[in-house]
């Protein structure tokens, strides 16, 4: 079991390292962006490496100054930086509500209107053929959440549009997400979480697309807030409540025996139930969160194989995995059944997943594999029959596969552009997602969306994304480095890889989710908005990588100084 567990950790290390290299190279050399907000066509440009290096150096200087101040002021600086970060999110998010005046549009507007109509007593929202939910029943969970918020707003009796209140709630939820991700650092890297947390908070402060998305009335922000709480409780469970505290002994025949004793307490049970609850809510609000749930289930399974776990702990972890599987898969059908019972009607099974896979292989006016209407057109052409829609989609997939085989160069170019259009867009389509307004947007923000400041915003996002991927790469490199014995030099600690040498598999939960998301969105419908949540998941790993890189750089410089002095 011990060898199998270590093998699993090593496989994760290698795969995430390869992914980090691929993401950083693509982001460092290119930038994907949209200039025309009407067509929203994704454009590709090659970057100036020297300029990107200069931007990375500027961020490195910012991180170094932050760590220097943290080393001098200690815990007061870190707590002050946390308060400043949360205050900045509230301030900028509030200003965006007042001066940005973003309103729901497209799918977001459809879900919002469905919740509003349901409150007014329109039961036709639940209908097998002509309602929005007939096509996209997976939105029923988000509709339930928006219904709750709209009912709370209606109690105030104010005439201001309720979506402004929803956006205010989203700003608060964004603070919740940042706070719990910050608290998770203590369990991810217990020895270095304080300096890593400073780097993390700097990343948050510079993440402008995250602020812009706080006004996006859809599932990303509330779902990520639930994910952050659920992952925090999961890490607390595995690190504190049922740690693999082991005692290694030698039997008379020379065999090493690892034993442990641990009693499951009420705190452990409530922590596990809390994690299941919030992770399930994240799926209810955004079905794509199932990708992270799969990562959590894999971690739970392999953590039961970790040396040192007691039998009761292993049974508890497996029971948690089973419960999480049931709740995450069943939450949306359960919510749907509740609405169907109240409406006295049913919903159709909706647009098929197969049609999304087919659409992900097709050309689009916006980019390779982006939305072109194939999924909903196919569902309509099939008379809203899932089997017929799947048959059409399979035929379209086979047609594209045949074309890719005949034109391999085109296939490589297609998927390369599809990848870059999603993972090399540092704005994560935040302007496109929050573009809609009914008037009143400030002149400054108009310039950000479609004017002279748009290019500056794109460049800012590209620089931030380069830092994100570089930090991830530095972390992944540090985890796969072979341990070297210390030689008494100034960089012995850095060579020893004391930070990342004995990481547990649950440390990589976020990276496993990003790896799964990368594979999924390679074949699914493309959109850089879908990558936004993965960028947030990468921030703790980037912070750890940046901190480790700066420590190694300082140790290298110190070693060079000592070498020069000894030679002189």
PDB file of C-alpha atoms in Angstrom, residues 296-566:
ATOM      1  CA  UNK A 296     -11.866  14.953  -4.290  1.00  0.00           C
ATOM      2  CA  UNK A 297     -13.175  11.392  -4.689  1.00  0.00           C
ATOM      3  CA  UNK A 298      -9.847  10.248  -6.118  1.00  0.00           C
ATOM      4  CA  UNK A 299      -8.013  11.861  -3.214  1.00  0.00           C
ATOM      5  CA  UNK A 300     -10.336  10.242  -0.664  1.00  0.00           C
ATOM      6  CA  UNK A 301      -9.826   6.850  -2.256  1.00  0.00           C
ATOM      7  CA  UNK A 302      -6.042   7.061  -2.290  1.00  0.00           C
ATOM      8  CA  UNK A 303      -5.929   8.595   1.188  1.00  0.00           C
ATOM      9  CA  UNK A 304      -7.524   5.397   2.500  1.00  0.00           C
ATOM     10  CA  UNK A 305      -4.426   3.624   1.182  1.00  0.00           C
ATOM     11  CA  UNK A 306      -2.021   5.994   2.884  1.00  0.00           C
ATOM     12  CA  UNK A 307       0.283   4.263   5.354  1.00  0.00           C
ATOM     13  CA  UNK A 308      -0.668   4.956   8.943  1.00  0.00           C
ATOM     14  CA  UNK A 309      -4.419   5.216   8.505  1.00  0.00           C
ATOM     15  CA  UNK A 310      -6.392   3.233  11.045  1.00  0.00           C
ATOM     16  CA  UNK A 311      -9.128   0.866   9.936  1.00  0.00           C
ATOM     17  CA  UNK A 312     -11.850   3.125  11.313  1.00  0.00           C
ATOM     18  CA  UNK A 313     -10.368   6.146   9.563  1.00  0.00           C
ATOM     19  CA  UNK A 314     -10.260   4.298   6.239  1.00  0.00           C
ATOM     20  CA  UNK A 315     -13.863   3.191   6.613  1.00  0.00           C
ATOM     21  CA  UNK A 316     -14.842   6.763   7.479  1.00  0.00           C
ATOM     22  CA  UNK A 317     -13.103   8.164   4.397  1.00  0.00           C
ATOM     23  CA  UNK A 318     -14.725   5.602   2.126  1.00  0.00           C
ATOM     24  CA  UNK A 319     -18.123   6.353   3.675  1.00  0.00           C
ATOM     25  CA  UNK A 320     -17.516  10.047   3.035  1.00  0.00           C
ATOM     26  CA  UNK A 321     -16.630   9.308  -0.592  1.00  0.00           C
ATOM     27  CA  UNK A 322     -19.831   7.300  -1.051  1.00  0.00           C
ATOM     28  CA  UNK A 323     -21.961  10.004   0.537  1.00  0.00           C
ATOM     29  CA  UNK A 324     -20.321  12.726  -1.544  1.00  0.00           C
ATOM     30  CA  UNK A 325     -20.895  10.710  -4.718  1.00  0.00           C
ATOM     31  CA  UNK A 326     -24.577  10.270  -3.910  1.00  0.00           C
ATOM     32  CA  UNK A 327     -25.203  13.881  -2.922  1.00  0.00           C
ATOM     33  CA  UNK A 328     -23.236  15.497  -5.741  1.00  0.00           C
ATOM     34  CA  UNK A 329     -24.873  13.340  -8.402  1.00  0.00           C
ATOM     35  CA  UNK A 330     -28.326  13.522  -6.860  1.00  0.00           C
ATOM     36  CA  UNK A 331     -28.594  17.184  -5.798  1.00  0.00           C
ATOM     37  CA  UNK A 332     -29.754  18.586  -9.162  1.00  0.00           C
ATOM     38  CA  UNK A 333     -32.310  15.793  -9.833  1.00  0.00           C
ATOM     39  CA  UNK A 334     -33.613  16.314  -6.287  1.00  0.00           C
ATOM     40  CA  UNK A 335     -34.061  20.074  -6.762  1.00  0.00           C
ATOM     41  CA  UNK A 336     -35.686  19.407 -10.130  1.00  0.00           C
ATOM     42  CA  UNK A 337     -38.141  16.941  -8.590  1.00  0.00           C
ATOM     43  CA  UNK A 338     -39.121  19.492  -5.952  1.00  0.00           C
ATOM     44  CA  UNK A 339     -39.911  22.126  -8.590  1.00  0.00           C
ATOM     45  CA  UNK A 340     -41.727  19.615 -10.778  1.00  0.00           C
ATOM     46  CA  UNK A 341     -43.902  18.579  -7.855  1.00  0.00           C
ATOM     47  CA  UNK A 342     -44.799  22.197  -7.077  1.00  0.00           C
ATOM     48  CA  UNK A 343     -45.522  22.971 -10.738  1.00  0.00           C
ATOM     49  CA  UNK A 344     -47.390  19.749 -11.445  1.00  0.00           C
ATOM     50  CA  UNK A 345     -45.309  19.344 -14.593  1.00  0.00           C
ATOM     51  CA  UNK A 346     -42.011  17.902 -15.761  1.00  0.00           C
ATOM     52  CA  UNK A 347     -38.853  19.009 -17.556  1.00  0.00           C
ATOM     53  CA  UNK A 348     -37.187  17.345 -20.511  1.00  0.00           C
ATOM     54  CA  UNK A 349     -33.769  15.743 -20.171  1.00  0.00           C
ATOM     55  CA  UNK A 350     -32.289  18.771 -21.938  1.00  0.00           C
ATOM     56  CA  UNK A 351     -29.600  19.404 -24.526  1.00  0.00           C
ATOM     57  CA  UNK A 352     -27.374  16.340 -24.648  1.00  0.00           C
ATOM     58  CA  UNK A 353     -23.762  16.231 -23.559  1.00  0.00           C
ATOM     59  CA  UNK A 354     -22.863  14.492 -26.815  1.00  0.00           C
ATOM     60  CA  UNK A 355     -23.837  17.615 -28.754  1.00  0.00           C
ATOM     61  CA  UNK A 356     -21.394  19.684 -26.670  1.00  0.00           C
ATOM     62  CA  UNK A 357     -18.591  17.266 -27.542  1.00  0.00           C
ATOM     63  CA  UNK A 358     -19.527  17.543 -31.225  1.00  0.00           C
ATOM     64  CA  UNK A 359     -19.639  21.339 -31.019  1.00  0.00           C
ATOM     65  CA  UNK A 360     -16.201  21.319 -29.376  1.00  0.00           C
ATOM     66  CA  UNK A 361     -14.800  19.833 -32.591  1.00  0.00           C
ATOM     67  CA  UNK A 362     -16.324  22.433 -34.920  1.00  0.00           C
ATOM     68  CA  UNK A 363     -15.428  25.870 -36.191  1.00  0.00           C
ATOM     69  CA  UNK A 364     -17.104  28.954 -34.759  1.00  0.00           C
ATOM     70  CA  UNK A 365     -17.078  32.671 -35.492  1.00  0.00           C
ATOM     71  CA  UNK A 366     -15.595  33.249 -32.024  1.00  0.00           C
ATOM     72  CA  UNK A 367     -12.926  30.560 -32.057  1.00  0.00           C
ATOM     73  CA  UNK A 368     -12.105  26.901 -32.571  1.00  0.00           C
ATOM     74  CA  UNK A 369     -14.569  24.747 -30.639  1.00  0.00           C
ATOM     75  CA  UNK A 370     -16.503  27.708 -29.247  1.00  0.00           C
ATOM     76  CA  UNK A 371     -20.282  27.964 -29.142  1.00  0.00           C
ATOM     77  CA  UNK A 372     -21.905  27.977 -32.581  1.00  0.00           C
ATOM     78  CA  UNK A 373     -25.463  26.880 -31.731  1.00  0.00           C
ATOM     79  CA  UNK A 374     -24.981  23.264 -32.817  1.00  0.00           C
ATOM     80  CA  UNK A 375     -26.120  21.825 -29.483  1.00  0.00           C
ATOM     81  CA  UNK A 376     -29.470  23.580 -29.277  1.00  0.00           C
ATOM     82  CA  UNK A 377     -30.088  23.377 -33.039  1.00  0.00           C
ATOM     83  CA  UNK A 378     -29.523  19.634 -32.929  1.00  0.00           C
ATOM     84  CA  UNK A 379     -31.860  19.248 -29.971  1.00  0.00           C
ATOM     85  CA  UNK A 380     -34.581  21.189 -31.800  1.00  0.00           C
ATOM     86  CA  UNK A 381     -34.026  19.274 -35.048  1.00  0.00           C
ATOM     87  CA  UNK A 382     -34.390  16.018 -33.106  1.00  0.00           C
ATOM     88  CA  UNK A 383     -37.733  17.147 -31.706  1.00  0.00           C
ATOM     89  CA  UNK A 384     -36.208  17.372 -28.217  1.00  0.00           C
ATOM     90  CA  UNK A 385     -35.553  13.646 -28.334  1.00  0.00           C
ATOM     91  CA  UNK A 386     -32.270  12.819 -26.610  1.00  0.00           C
ATOM     92  CA  UNK A 387     -31.630   9.591 -28.530  1.00  0.00           C
ATOM     93  CA  UNK A 388     -32.146  11.284 -31.884  1.00  0.00           C
ATOM     94  CA  UNK A 389     -29.968  14.245 -30.825  1.00  0.00           C
ATOM     95  CA  UNK A 390     -27.205  11.883 -29.743  1.00  0.00           C
ATOM     96  CA  UNK A 391     -27.377  10.071 -33.079  1.00  0.00           C
ATOM     97  CA  UNK A 392     -26.968  13.363 -34.966  1.00  0.00           C
ATOM     98  CA  UNK A 393     -24.132  14.394 -32.680  1.00  0.00           C
ATOM     99  CA  UNK A 394     -22.303  11.076 -33.092  1.00  0.00           C
ATOM    100  CA  UNK A 395     -22.546  11.423 -36.854  1.00  0.00           C
ATOM    101  CA  UNK A 396     -21.090  14.942 -36.626  1.00  0.00           C
ATOM    102  CA  UNK A 397     -18.269  13.693 -34.375  1.00  0.00           C
ATOM    103  CA  UNK A 398     -17.410  10.860 -36.760  1.00  0.00           C
ATOM    104  CA  UNK A 399     -17.402  13.313 -39.654  1.00  0.00           C
ATOM    105  CA  UNK A 400     -14.952  15.612 -37.885  1.00  0.00           C
ATOM    106  CA  UNK A 401     -12.728  12.701 -36.832  1.00  0.00           C
ATOM    107  CA  UNK A 402     -12.549  11.571 -40.446  1.00  0.00           C
ATOM    108  CA  UNK A 403     -11.659  15.109 -41.526  1.00  0.00           C
ATOM    109  CA  UNK A 404      -8.984  15.389 -38.827  1.00  0.00           C
ATOM    110  CA  UNK A 405      -7.440  12.121 -40.008  1.00  0.00           C
ATOM    111  CA  UNK A 406      -7.302  13.382 -43.585  1.00  0.00           C
ATOM    112  CA  UNK A 407      -5.868  16.742 -42.498  1.00  0.00           C
ATOM    113  CA  UNK A 408      -3.616  16.106 -39.459  1.00  0.00           C
ATOM    114  CA  UNK A 409      -1.961  19.519 -39.746  1.00  0.00           C
ATOM    115  CA  UNK A 410      -5.343  21.207 -39.550  1.00  0.00           C
ATOM    116  CA  UNK A 411      -6.278  19.057 -36.538  1.00  0.00           C
ATOM    117  CA  UNK A 412      -3.137  20.063 -34.642  1.00  0.00           C
ATOM    118  CA  UNK A 413      -3.701  23.728 -35.472  1.00  0.00           C
ATOM    119  CA  UNK A 414      -7.381  23.478 -34.477  1.00  0.00           C
ATOM    120  CA  UNK A 415      -6.737  22.051 -31.020  1.00  0.00           C
ATOM    121  CA  UNK A 416      -3.742  24.296 -30.414  1.00  0.00           C
ATOM    122  CA  UNK A 417      -5.882  27.365 -31.099  1.00  0.00           C
ATOM    123  CA  UNK A 418      -8.704  25.892 -29.026  1.00  0.00           C
ATOM    124  CA  UNK A 419      -6.309  25.395 -26.118  1.00  0.00           C
ATOM    125  CA  UNK A 420      -4.778  28.866 -26.360  1.00  0.00           C
ATOM    126  CA  UNK A 421      -8.161  30.578 -26.749  1.00  0.00           C
ATOM    127  CA  UNK A 422      -9.100  29.206 -23.325  1.00  0.00           C
ATOM    128  CA  UNK A 423      -5.901  28.976 -21.303  1.00  0.00           C
ATOM    129  CA  UNK A 424      -3.932  31.924 -22.743  1.00  0.00           C
ATOM    130  CA  UNK A 425      -6.653  34.527 -22.190  1.00  0.00           C
ATOM    131  CA  UNK A 426      -5.610  36.416 -19.066  1.00  0.00           C
ATOM    132  CA  UNK A 427      -8.965  38.230 -18.902  1.00  0.00           C
ATOM    133  CA  UNK A 428     -10.910  34.930 -18.870  1.00  0.00           C
ATOM    134  CA  UNK A 429     -13.580  36.598 -21.037  1.00  0.00           C
ATOM    135  CA  UNK A 430     -14.510  38.765 -18.048  1.00  0.00           C
ATOM    136  CA  UNK A 431     -15.364  41.763 -20.244  1.00  0.00           C
ATOM    137  CA  UNK A 432     -17.551  39.681 -22.533  1.00  0.00           C
ATOM    138  CA  UNK A 433     -19.337  38.042 -19.601  1.00  0.00           C
ATOM    139  CA  UNK A 434     -20.119  41.353 -17.856  1.00  0.00           C
ATOM    140  CA  UNK A 435     -20.576  43.535 -20.943  1.00  0.00           C
ATOM    141  CA  UNK A 436     -24.364  43.954 -20.869  1.00  0.00           C
ATOM    142  CA  UNK A 437     -25.677  47.164 -19.291  1.00  0.00           C
ATOM    143  CA  UNK A 438     -28.894  49.177 -19.418  1.00  0.00           C
ATOM    144  CA  UNK A 439     -27.012  52.465 -19.270  1.00  0.00           C
ATOM    145  CA  UNK A 440     -25.260  54.486 -16.623  1.00  0.00           C
ATOM    146  CA  UNK A 441     -21.857  52.826 -16.899  1.00  0.00           C
ATOM    147  CA  UNK A 442     -19.058  55.266 -16.038  1.00  0.00           C
ATOM    148  CA  UNK A 443     -16.824  56.637 -18.792  1.00  0.00           C
ATOM    149  CA  UNK A 444     -13.785  55.016 -17.182  1.00  0.00           C
ATOM    150  CA  UNK A 445     -15.325  51.543 -17.296  1.00  0.00           C
ATOM    151  CA  UNK A 446     -16.590  52.126 -20.842  1.00  0.00           C
ATOM    152  CA  UNK A 447     -12.975  52.646 -21.810  1.00  0.00           C
ATOM    153  CA  UNK A 448     -12.026  49.403 -20.046  1.00  0.00           C
ATOM    154  CA  UNK A 449     -14.668  47.428 -21.903  1.00  0.00           C
ATOM    155  CA  UNK A 450     -14.396  48.850 -25.410  1.00  0.00           C
ATOM    156  CA  UNK A 451     -12.118  51.887 -25.373  1.00  0.00           C
ATOM    157  CA  UNK A 452      -8.509  52.886 -24.958  1.00  0.00           C
ATOM    158  CA  UNK A 453      -8.074  51.076 -21.623  1.00  0.00           C
ATOM    159  CA  UNK A 454      -9.117  47.697 -23.034  1.00  0.00           C
ATOM    160  CA  UNK A 455      -5.587  46.916 -24.245  1.00  0.00           C
ATOM    161  CA  UNK A 456      -4.159  47.872 -20.834  1.00  0.00           C
ATOM    162  CA  UNK A 457      -6.632  45.555 -19.125  1.00  0.00           C
ATOM    163  CA  UNK A 458      -5.700  42.730 -21.500  1.00  0.00           C
ATOM    164  CA  UNK A 459      -1.988  43.289 -20.808  1.00  0.00           C
ATOM    165  CA  UNK A 460      -2.583  43.361 -17.056  1.00  0.00           C
ATOM    166  CA  UNK A 461      -4.455  40.059 -17.245  1.00  0.00           C
ATOM    167  CA  UNK A 462      -1.748  38.517 -19.413  1.00  0.00           C
ATOM    168  CA  UNK A 463       1.003  39.527 -16.962  1.00  0.00           C
ATOM    169  CA  UNK A 464      -0.989  38.168 -14.009  1.00  0.00           C
ATOM    170  CA  UNK A 465      -1.599  34.909 -15.840  1.00  0.00           C
ATOM    171  CA  UNK A 466       2.122  34.555 -16.641  1.00  0.00           C
ATOM    172  CA  UNK A 467       2.854  34.901 -12.921  1.00  0.00           C
ATOM    173  CA  UNK A 468       0.137  32.353 -12.109  1.00  0.00           C
ATOM    174  CA  UNK A 469       1.513  29.718 -14.462  1.00  0.00           C
ATOM    175  CA  UNK A 470       5.150  30.439 -13.568  1.00  0.00           C
ATOM    176  CA  UNK A 471       4.378  30.053  -9.864  1.00  0.00           C
ATOM    177  CA  UNK A 472       2.558  26.794 -10.589  1.00  0.00           C
ATOM    178  CA  UNK A 473       5.551  25.612 -12.613  1.00  0.00           C
ATOM    179  CA  UNK A 474       8.014  26.508  -9.837  1.00  0.00           C
ATOM    180  CA  UNK A 475       5.892  24.589  -7.341  1.00  0.00           C
ATOM    181  CA  UNK A 476       5.703  21.522  -9.587  1.00  0.00           C
ATOM    182  CA  UNK A 477       9.459  21.615 -10.241  1.00  0.00           C
ATOM    183  CA  UNK A 478      10.157  21.811  -6.506  1.00  0.00           C
ATOM    184  CA  UNK A 479       7.949  18.778  -5.824  1.00  0.00           C
ATOM    185  CA  UNK A 480       9.753  16.511  -8.276  1.00  0.00           C
ATOM    186  CA  UNK A 481      13.318  17.542  -7.386  1.00  0.00           C
ATOM    187  CA  UNK A 482      15.393  14.788  -5.854  1.00  0.00           C
ATOM    188  CA  UNK A 483      16.472  15.349  -2.313  1.00  0.00           C
ATOM    189  CA  UNK A 484      20.125  16.221  -1.972  1.00  0.00           C
ATOM    190  CA  UNK A 485      22.034  15.913   1.268  1.00  0.00           C
ATOM    191  CA  UNK A 486      22.890  19.190   2.918  1.00  0.00           C
ATOM    192  CA  UNK A 487      26.500  20.203   2.652  1.00  0.00           C
ATOM    193  CA  UNK A 488      26.579  23.025   5.113  1.00  0.00           C
ATOM    194  CA  UNK A 489      26.336  25.700   2.462  1.00  0.00           C
ATOM    195  CA  UNK A 490      23.942  28.609   2.615  1.00  0.00           C
ATOM    196  CA  UNK A 491      21.606  26.951   0.135  1.00  0.00           C
ATOM    197  CA  UNK A 492      21.528  23.588   1.861  1.00  0.00           C
ATOM    198  CA  UNK A 493      17.970  24.141   3.033  1.00  0.00           C
ATOM    199  CA  UNK A 494      16.838  24.979  -0.464  1.00  0.00           C
ATOM    200  CA  UNK A 495      18.623  21.920  -1.899  1.00  0.00           C
ATOM    201  CA  UNK A 496      16.964  19.766   0.708  1.00  0.00           C
ATOM    202  CA  UNK A 497      13.505  20.628  -0.631  1.00  0.00           C
ATOM    203  CA  UNK A 498      12.258  20.761   2.941  1.00  0.00           C
ATOM    204  CA  UNK A 499       9.002  22.406   1.919  1.00  0.00           C
ATOM    205  CA  UNK A 500       7.683  19.986  -0.652  1.00  0.00           C
ATOM    206  CA  UNK A 501       9.511  16.728   0.012  1.00  0.00           C
ATOM    207  CA  UNK A 502       6.791  14.892   1.945  1.00  0.00           C
ATOM    208  CA  UNK A 503       3.575  16.346   0.596  1.00  0.00           C
ATOM    209  CA  UNK A 504       0.451  14.214   0.908  1.00  0.00           C
ATOM    210  CA  UNK A 505      -1.805  13.472  -2.019  1.00  0.00           C
ATOM    211  CA  UNK A 506      -4.583  15.688  -0.652  1.00  0.00           C
ATOM    212  CA  UNK A 507      -2.231  18.654  -1.074  1.00  0.00           C
ATOM    213  CA  UNK A 508      -2.682  18.240  -4.827  1.00  0.00           C
ATOM    214  CA  UNK A 509      -6.495  18.236  -4.840  1.00  0.00           C
ATOM    215  CA  UNK A 510      -6.710  21.580  -6.620  1.00  0.00           C
ATOM    216  CA  UNK A 511      -4.047  20.613  -9.169  1.00  0.00           C
ATOM    217  CA  UNK A 512      -5.795  17.303  -9.889  1.00  0.00           C
ATOM    218  CA  UNK A 513      -8.994  19.270 -10.537  1.00  0.00           C
ATOM    219  CA  UNK A 514      -7.145  21.621 -12.910  1.00  0.00           C
ATOM    220  CA  UNK A 515      -5.649  18.626 -14.712  1.00  0.00           C
ATOM    221  CA  UNK A 516      -9.132  17.135 -15.085  1.00  0.00           C
ATOM    222  CA  UNK A 517     -10.487  20.480 -16.262  1.00  0.00           C
ATOM    223  CA  UNK A 518      -7.737  20.735 -18.868  1.00  0.00           C
ATOM    224  CA  UNK A 519      -8.633  17.326 -20.301  1.00  0.00           C
ATOM    225  CA  UNK A 520     -12.365  17.991 -20.140  1.00  0.00           C
ATOM    226  CA  UNK A 521     -12.319  21.384 -21.842  1.00  0.00           C
ATOM    227  CA  UNK A 522     -10.059  20.062 -24.573  1.00  0.00           C
ATOM    228  CA  UNK A 523     -13.000  18.001 -25.837  1.00  0.00           C
ATOM    229  CA  UNK A 524     -15.935  20.070 -24.485  1.00  0.00           C
ATOM    230  CA  UNK A 525     -17.254  23.352 -25.826  1.00  0.00           C
ATOM    231  CA  UNK A 526     -14.520  25.973 -25.523  1.00  0.00           C
ATOM    232  CA  UNK A 527     -14.740  29.220 -23.570  1.00  0.00           C
ATOM    233  CA  UNK A 528     -12.084  31.042 -21.561  1.00  0.00           C
ATOM    234  CA  UNK A 529     -14.803  31.878 -19.019  1.00  0.00           C
ATOM    235  CA  UNK A 530     -14.832  28.208 -18.054  1.00  0.00           C
ATOM    236  CA  UNK A 531     -11.132  28.458 -17.125  1.00  0.00           C
ATOM    237  CA  UNK A 532     -11.706  31.279 -14.642  1.00  0.00           C
ATOM    238  CA  UNK A 533     -12.468  28.967 -11.704  1.00  0.00           C
ATOM    239  CA  UNK A 534      -9.350  26.901 -12.421  1.00  0.00           C
ATOM    240  CA  UNK A 535      -7.234  30.054 -12.260  1.00  0.00           C
ATOM    241  CA  UNK A 536      -8.569  30.645  -8.760  1.00  0.00           C
ATOM    242  CA  UNK A 537      -7.744  27.071  -7.771  1.00  0.00           C
ATOM    243  CA  UNK A 538      -4.157  27.610  -8.936  1.00  0.00           C
ATOM    244  CA  UNK A 539      -3.493  30.679  -6.777  1.00  0.00           C
ATOM    245  CA  UNK A 540      -2.367  28.797  -3.626  1.00  0.00           C
ATOM    246  CA  UNK A 541       0.057  26.677  -5.665  1.00  0.00           C
ATOM    247  CA  UNK A 542       1.382  29.743  -7.444  1.00  0.00           C
ATOM    248  CA  UNK A 543       1.957  31.461  -4.102  1.00  0.00           C
ATOM    249  CA  UNK A 544       3.841  28.431  -2.777  1.00  0.00           C
ATOM    250  CA  UNK A 545       5.941  28.252  -5.941  1.00  0.00           C
ATOM    251  CA  UNK A 546       6.775  31.953  -5.853  1.00  0.00           C
ATOM    252  CA  UNK A 547       7.802  31.772  -2.217  1.00  0.00           C
ATOM    253  CA  UNK A 548       9.980  28.719  -2.812  1.00  0.00           C
ATOM    254  CA  UNK A 549      11.544  30.364  -5.860  1.00  0.00           C
ATOM    255  CA  UNK A 550      12.409  33.516  -3.918  1.00  0.00           C
ATOM    256  CA  UNK A 551      13.891  31.460  -1.071  1.00  0.00           C
ATOM    257  CA  UNK A 552      16.065  29.549  -3.512  1.00  0.00           C
ATOM    258  CA  UNK A 553      17.120  32.755  -5.240  1.00  0.00           C
ATOM    259  CA  UNK A 554      18.086  34.337  -1.927  1.00  0.00           C
ATOM    260  CA  UNK A 555      19.997  31.200  -0.929  1.00  0.00           C
ATOM    261  CA  UNK A 556      21.814  31.153  -4.276  1.00  0.00           C
ATOM    262  CA  UNK A 557      22.799  34.806  -3.937  1.00  0.00           C
ATOM    263  CA  UNK A 558      23.992  34.220  -0.383  1.00  0.00           C
ATOM    264  CA  UNK A 559      26.018  31.238  -1.516  1.00  0.00           C
ATOM    265  CA  UNK A 560      27.595  33.297  -4.313  1.00  0.00           C
ATOM    266  CA  UNK A 561      28.514  35.987  -1.818  1.00  0.00           C
ATOM    267  CA  UNK A 562      30.112  33.472   0.535  1.00  0.00           C
ATOM    268  CA  UNK A 563      32.010  31.916  -2.373  1.00  0.00           C
ATOM    269  CA  UNK A 564      33.401  35.270  -3.470  1.00  0.00           C
ATOM    270  CA  UNK A 565      34.458  36.134   0.068  1.00  0.00           C
ATOM    271  CA  UNK A 566      36.189  32.778   0.533  1.00  0.00           C
TER     272      UNK A 566
END
